[in-house]
Amino acid sequence: MVLAWICSWWITLDTDFGRIALCLVISYIVSEIVGAIIARPMVLKEGRSNPGGVPFAVLPFTAGPVISFVASYALTGSMHDSLLAASLIAVCNAAEIFWLKLWEKGPTPEEEQARFSEFKAMTKEHFADDVAQIKSRARDKTREKYFRKKARQEAKSNQRNYQSDENS
């Protein structure tokens, strides 16, 4: 949105900025959904959340500008504004590709599981004192509740016995 706003300083838009912003939001959401649909078979085939490679990076990237161009043209009816929206989506997608390095293969499921196990062990070790203290407090509270309940039951029993002795 900020990039579109900055571009509107130098480029004369055929429609108002609100409509361009709506086009960008709609086209970005639709292009992300279509990009996920395109990437899903590659994810399943490789068995990785980030299979990497050129097709994984390029195919969803190319779908974004095409979808944004079509959606923008349908909403604005302006070729000029549609090209602006498509180029802005392309810039955002390119930045995402370079930031996340989508062409590099991600960790295998075994590597992810090993990393998770390592993290789990580290957290267990780090919070062991807190867990022990919480368990100790919980045991103490449970014990106190038990003895209070037992004392109430004994008091009721004693009161019944006392009343039955008076009635006799």
PDB file of C-alpha atoms in Angstrom:
ATOM      1  CA  MET A   1       0.000   0.000   0.000  1.00  0.00           C
ATOM      2  CA  VAL A   2       2.805   2.376   0.892  1.00  0.00           C
ATOM      3  CA  LEU A   3       4.567   1.571  -2.361  1.00  0.00           C
ATOM      4  CA  ALA A   4       1.365   2.257  -4.320  1.00  0.00           C
ATOM      5  CA  TRP A   5       0.895   5.530  -2.461  1.00  0.00           C
ATOM      6  CA  ILE A   6       4.469   6.603  -3.257  1.00  0.00           C
ATOM      7  CA  CYS A   7       3.990   5.621  -6.911  1.00  0.00           C
ATOM      8  CA  SER A   8       0.826   7.722  -7.055  1.00  0.00           C
ATOM      9  CA  TRP A   9       2.957  10.845  -6.473  1.00  0.00           C
ATOM     10  CA  TRP A  10       4.659  10.399  -9.847  1.00  0.00           C
ATOM     11  CA  ILE A  11       2.140   8.363 -11.813  1.00  0.00           C
ATOM     12  CA  THR A  12      -1.247   9.752 -12.701  1.00  0.00           C
ATOM     13  CA  LEU A  13      -3.891   7.172 -11.832  1.00  0.00           C
ATOM     14  CA  ASP A  14      -7.073   6.769 -13.852  1.00  0.00           C
ATOM     15  CA  THR A  15      -9.081   5.846 -10.749  1.00  0.00           C
ATOM     16  CA  ASP A  16      -8.984   7.006  -7.146  1.00  0.00           C
ATOM     17  CA  PHE A  17      -6.432   5.582  -4.731  1.00  0.00           C
ATOM     18  CA  GLY A  18      -9.100   3.821  -2.656  1.00  0.00           C
ATOM     19  CA  ARG A  19     -10.056   1.641  -5.592  1.00  0.00           C
ATOM     20  CA  ILE A  20      -6.391   0.873  -6.314  1.00  0.00           C
ATOM     21  CA  ALA A  21      -5.923  -0.094  -2.654  1.00  0.00           C
ATOM     22  CA  LEU A  22      -8.953  -2.384  -2.857  1.00  0.00           C
ATOM     23  CA  CYS A  23      -7.540  -3.943  -6.035  1.00  0.00           C
ATOM     24  CA  LEU A  24      -4.210  -4.551  -4.334  1.00  0.00           C
ATOM     25  CA  VAL A  25      -5.791  -6.168  -1.285  1.00  0.00           C
ATOM     26  CA  ILE A  26      -8.083  -8.417  -3.295  1.00  0.00           C
ATOM     27  CA  SER A  27      -5.444  -9.374  -5.837  1.00  0.00           C
ATOM     28  CA  TYR A  28      -2.833 -10.063  -3.149  1.00  0.00           C
ATOM     29  CA  ILE A  29      -5.192 -12.338  -1.210  1.00  0.00           C
ATOM     30  CA  VAL A  30      -6.251 -14.195  -4.343  1.00  0.00           C
ATOM     31  CA  SER A  31      -2.672 -14.508  -5.608  1.00  0.00           C
ATOM     32  CA  GLU A  32      -1.507 -15.887  -2.243  1.00  0.00           C
ATOM     33  CA  ILE A  33      -4.276 -18.491  -2.288  1.00  0.00           C
ATOM     34  CA  VAL A  34      -3.471 -19.495  -5.880  1.00  0.00           C
ATOM     35  CA  GLY A  35       0.256 -19.518  -5.057  1.00  0.00           C
ATOM     36  CA  ALA A  36      -0.412 -21.914  -2.183  1.00  0.00           C
ATOM     37  CA  ILE A  37      -2.494 -24.125  -4.471  1.00  0.00           C
ATOM     38  CA  ILE A  38       0.329 -24.154  -7.027  1.00  0.00           C
ATOM     39  CA  ALA A  39       3.004 -24.894  -4.401  1.00  0.00           C
ATOM     40  CA  ARG A  40       1.027 -27.612  -2.577  1.00  0.00           C
ATOM     41  CA  PRO A  41       1.806 -30.474  -5.004  1.00  0.00           C
ATOM     42  CA  MET A  42       5.518 -29.648  -4.792  1.00  0.00           C
ATOM     43  CA  VAL A  43       5.356 -29.658  -1.005  1.00  0.00           C
ATOM     44  CA  LEU A  44       3.607 -33.033  -0.975  1.00  0.00           C
ATOM     45  CA  LYS A  45       5.959 -34.533  -3.567  1.00  0.00           C
ATOM     46  CA  GLU A  46       9.102 -33.504  -1.694  1.00  0.00           C
ATOM     47  CA  GLY A  47       7.697 -34.134   1.786  1.00  0.00           C
ATOM     48  CA  ARG A  48       9.073 -30.791   2.990  1.00  0.00           C
ATOM     49  CA  SER A  49       7.373 -27.593   4.043  1.00  0.00           C
ATOM     50  CA  ASN A  50       9.863 -25.706   1.862  1.00  0.00           C
ATOM     51  CA  PRO A  51      10.952 -27.963  -1.007  1.00  0.00           C
ATOM     52  CA  GLY A  52      12.996 -25.180  -2.609  1.00  0.00           C
ATOM     53  CA  GLY A  53      14.156 -25.083  -6.171  1.00  0.00           C
ATOM     54  CA  VAL A  54      13.440 -22.763  -9.067  1.00  0.00           C
ATOM     55  CA  PRO A  55       9.919 -24.054  -9.835  1.00  0.00           C
ATOM     56  CA  PHE A  56       8.890 -23.632  -6.195  1.00  0.00           C
ATOM     57  CA  ALA A  57      10.065 -20.026  -6.252  1.00  0.00           C
ATOM     58  CA  VAL A  58       9.017 -19.012  -9.774  1.00  0.00           C
ATOM     59  CA  LEU A  59       5.601 -20.603 -10.369  1.00  0.00           C
ATOM     60  CA  PRO A  60       3.742 -18.923  -7.479  1.00  0.00           C
ATOM     61  CA  PHE A  61       5.641 -15.704  -8.262  1.00  0.00           C
ATOM     62  CA  THR A  62       4.378 -15.582 -11.835  1.00  0.00           C
ATOM     63  CA  ALA A  63       0.812 -16.335 -10.796  1.00  0.00           C
ATOM     64  CA  GLY A  64       0.677 -13.283  -8.530  1.00  0.00           C
ATOM     65  CA  PRO A  65       1.175 -10.531 -11.121  1.00  0.00           C
ATOM     66  CA  VAL A  66      -1.098 -12.247 -13.650  1.00  0.00           C
ATOM     67  CA  ILE A  67      -3.910 -12.600 -11.117  1.00  0.00           C
ATOM     68  CA  SER A  68      -3.439  -9.049  -9.850  1.00  0.00           C
ATOM     69  CA  PHE A  69      -3.534  -7.691 -13.393  1.00  0.00           C
ATOM     70  CA  VAL A  70      -6.786  -9.527 -14.161  1.00  0.00           C
ATOM     71  CA  ALA A  71      -8.395  -8.584 -10.835  1.00  0.00           C
ATOM     72  CA  SER A  72      -7.318  -4.953 -11.134  1.00  0.00           C
ATOM     73  CA  TYR A  73      -8.575  -4.679 -14.688  1.00  0.00           C
ATOM     74  CA  ALA A  74     -11.894  -6.195 -13.643  1.00  0.00           C
ATOM     75  CA  LEU A  75     -12.269  -3.677 -10.788  1.00  0.00           C
ATOM     76  CA  THR A  76     -10.899  -0.518 -12.430  1.00  0.00           C
ATOM     77  CA  GLY A  77     -11.239  -1.056 -16.169  1.00  0.00           C
ATOM     78  CA  SER A  78      -7.940   0.777 -16.615  1.00  0.00           C
ATOM     79  CA  MET A  79      -4.924  -0.846 -18.268  1.00  0.00           C
ATOM     80  CA  HIS A  80      -2.625   1.738 -16.697  1.00  0.00           C
ATOM     81  CA  ASP A  81      -3.830   1.066 -13.135  1.00  0.00           C
ATOM     82  CA  SER A  82      -3.804  -2.686 -13.728  1.00  0.00           C
ATOM     83  CA  LEU A  83      -0.167  -2.571 -14.810  1.00  0.00           C
ATOM     84  CA  LEU A  84       0.678  -0.572 -11.683  1.00  0.00           C
ATOM     85  CA  ALA A  85      -1.076  -3.093  -9.435  1.00  0.00           C
ATOM     86  CA  ALA A  86       0.555  -6.057 -11.194  1.00  0.00           C
ATOM     87  CA  SER A  87       4.009  -4.506 -10.963  1.00  0.00           C
ATOM     88  CA  LEU A  88       3.542  -3.701  -7.264  1.00  0.00           C
ATOM     89  CA  ILE A  89       2.503  -7.289  -6.541  1.00  0.00           C
ATOM     90  CA  ALA A  90       5.504  -8.495  -8.569  1.00  0.00           C
ATOM     91  CA  VAL A  91       7.849  -6.308  -6.505  1.00  0.00           C
ATOM     92  CA  CYS A  92       6.345  -7.608  -3.239  1.00  0.00           C
ATOM     93  CA  ASN A  93       6.582 -11.231  -4.425  1.00  0.00           C
ATOM     94  CA  ALA A  94      10.191 -10.743  -5.564  1.00  0.00           C
ATOM     95  CA  ALA A  95      11.088  -9.266  -2.185  1.00  0.00           C
ATOM     96  CA  GLU A  96       9.465 -12.261  -0.484  1.00  0.00           C
ATOM     97  CA  ILE A  97      11.391 -14.707  -2.673  1.00  0.00           C
ATOM     98  CA  PHE A  98      14.729 -13.031  -1.946  1.00  0.00           C
ATOM     99  CA  TRP A  99      13.985 -12.592   1.761  1.00  0.00           C
ATOM    100  CA  LEU A 100      12.946 -16.215   2.318  1.00  0.00           C
ATOM    101  CA  LYS A 101      15.437 -17.652  -0.206  1.00  0.00           C
ATOM    102  CA  LEU A 102      12.757 -19.917  -1.635  1.00  0.00           C
ATOM    103  CA  TRP A 103      15.147 -21.462  -4.172  1.00  0.00           C
ATOM    104  CA  GLU A 104      17.081 -23.144  -1.332  1.00  0.00           C
ATOM    105  CA  LYS A 105      15.770 -26.445  -0.026  1.00  0.00           C
ATOM    106  CA  GLY A 106      14.299 -26.345   3.440  1.00  0.00           C
ATOM    107  CA  PRO A 107      14.867 -28.883   6.206  1.00  0.00           C
ATOM    108  CA  THR A 108      13.696 -32.458   5.801  1.00  0.00           C
ATOM    109  CA  PRO A 109      10.995 -33.776   8.140  1.00  0.00           C
ATOM    110  CA  GLU A 110      13.700 -35.612  10.092  1.00  0.00           C
ATOM    111  CA  GLU A 111      15.715 -32.409  10.508  1.00  0.00           C
ATOM    112  CA  GLU A 112      12.597 -30.523  11.611  1.00  0.00           C
ATOM    113  CA  GLN A 113      11.790 -33.283  14.125  1.00  0.00           C
ATOM    114  CA  ALA A 114      15.371 -33.223  15.445  1.00  0.00           C
ATOM    115  CA  ARG A 115      15.221 -29.434  15.817  1.00  0.00           C
ATOM    116  CA  PHE A 116      11.863 -29.704  17.593  1.00  0.00           C
ATOM    117  CA  SER A 117      13.191 -32.405  19.954  1.00  0.00           C
ATOM    118  CA  GLU A 118      16.234 -30.274  20.719  1.00  0.00           C
ATOM    119  CA  PHE A 119      14.018 -27.255  21.421  1.00  0.00           C
ATOM    120  CA  LYS A 120      11.715 -29.365  23.599  1.00  0.00           C
ATOM    121  CA  ALA A 121      14.659 -30.684  25.643  1.00  0.00           C
ATOM    122  CA  MET A 122      16.089 -27.176  26.042  1.00  0.00           C
ATOM    123  CA  THR A 123      12.742 -25.784  27.254  1.00  0.00           C
ATOM    124  CA  LYS A 124      12.223 -28.715  29.606  1.00  0.00           C
ATOM    125  CA  GLU A 125      15.664 -28.117  31.123  1.00  0.00           C
ATOM    126  CA  HIS A 126      15.170 -24.350  31.314  1.00  0.00           C
ATOM    127  CA  PHE A 127      11.778 -24.499  33.029  1.00  0.00           C
ATOM    128  CA  ALA A 128      12.416 -27.588  35.209  1.00  0.00           C
ATOM    129  CA  ASP A 129      12.628 -25.544  38.445  1.00  0.00           C
ATOM    130  CA  ASP A 130       9.406 -23.686  37.657  1.00  0.00           C
ATOM    131  CA  VAL A 131       7.572 -26.909  36.816  1.00  0.00           C
ATOM    132  CA  ALA A 132       8.769 -28.556  40.038  1.00  0.00           C
ATOM    133  CA  GLN A 133       7.643 -25.553  42.069  1.00  0.00           C
ATOM    134  CA  ILE A 134       4.213 -25.473  40.399  1.00  0.00           C
ATOM    135  CA  LYS A 135       3.747 -29.228  40.926  1.00  0.00           C
ATOM    136  CA  SER A 136       4.738 -28.871  44.573  1.00  0.00           C
ATOM    137  CA  ARG A 137       2.213 -26.062  45.095  1.00  0.00           C
ATOM    138  CA  ALA A 138      -0.479 -28.076  43.331  1.00  0.00           C
ATOM    139  CA  ARG A 139       0.208 -31.095  45.584  1.00  0.00           C
ATOM    140  CA  ASP A 140       0.059 -28.882  48.661  1.00  0.00           C
ATOM    141  CA  LYS A 141      -3.236 -27.330  47.575  1.00  0.00           C
ATOM    142  CA  THR A 142      -4.713 -30.742  46.799  1.00  0.00           C
ATOM    143  CA  ARG A 143      -3.610 -32.028  50.190  1.00  0.00           C
ATOM    144  CA  GLU A 144      -5.108 -28.987  51.946  1.00  0.00           C
ATOM    145  CA  LYS A 145      -8.415 -29.401  50.094  1.00  0.00           C
ATOM    146  CA  TYR A 146      -8.504 -33.089  51.030  1.00  0.00           C
ATOM    147  CA  PHE A 147      -7.943 -32.398  54.726  1.00  0.00           C
ATOM    148  CA  ARG A 148     -10.493 -29.532  54.752  1.00  0.00           C
ATOM    149  CA  LYS A 149     -13.065 -31.791  53.098  1.00  0.00           C
ATOM    150  CA  LYS A 150     -12.274 -34.592  55.540  1.00  0.00           C
ATOM    151  CA  ALA A 151     -12.566 -32.188  58.496  1.00  0.00           C
ATOM    152  CA  ARG A 152     -15.961 -30.950  57.240  1.00  0.00           C
ATOM    153  CA  GLN A 153     -17.193 -34.523  56.835  1.00  0.00           C
ATOM    154  CA  GLU A 154     -16.001 -35.410  60.351  1.00  0.00           C
ATOM    155  CA  ALA A 155     -17.631 -32.258  61.734  1.00  0.00           C
ATOM    156  CA  LYS A 156     -20.932 -33.172  60.054  1.00  0.00           C
ATOM    157  CA  SER A 157     -20.628 -36.728  61.304  1.00  0.00           C
ATOM    158  CA  ASN A 158     -19.902 -35.539  64.843  1.00  0.00           C
ATOM    159  CA  GLN A 159     -22.811 -33.112  64.702  1.00  0.00           C
ATOM    160  CA  ARG A 160     -25.170 -35.901  63.556  1.00  0.00           C
ATOM    161  CA  ASN A 161     -23.878 -38.157  66.304  1.00  0.00           C
ATOM    162  CA  TYR A 162     -24.349 -35.396  68.869  1.00  0.00           C
ATOM    163  CA  GLN A 163     -27.908 -34.717  67.678  1.00  0.00           C
ATOM    164  CA  SER A 164     -28.772 -38.417  67.712  1.00  0.00           C
ATOM    165  CA  ASP A 165     -27.363 -38.679  71.276  1.00  0.00           C
ATOM    166  CA  GLU A 166     -29.535 -35.746  72.405  1.00  0.00           C
ATOM    167  CA  ASN A 167     -32.636 -37.217  70.810  1.00  0.00           C
ATOM    168  CA  SER A 168     -32.083 -40.560  72.579  1.00  0.00           C
TER     169      SER A 168
END
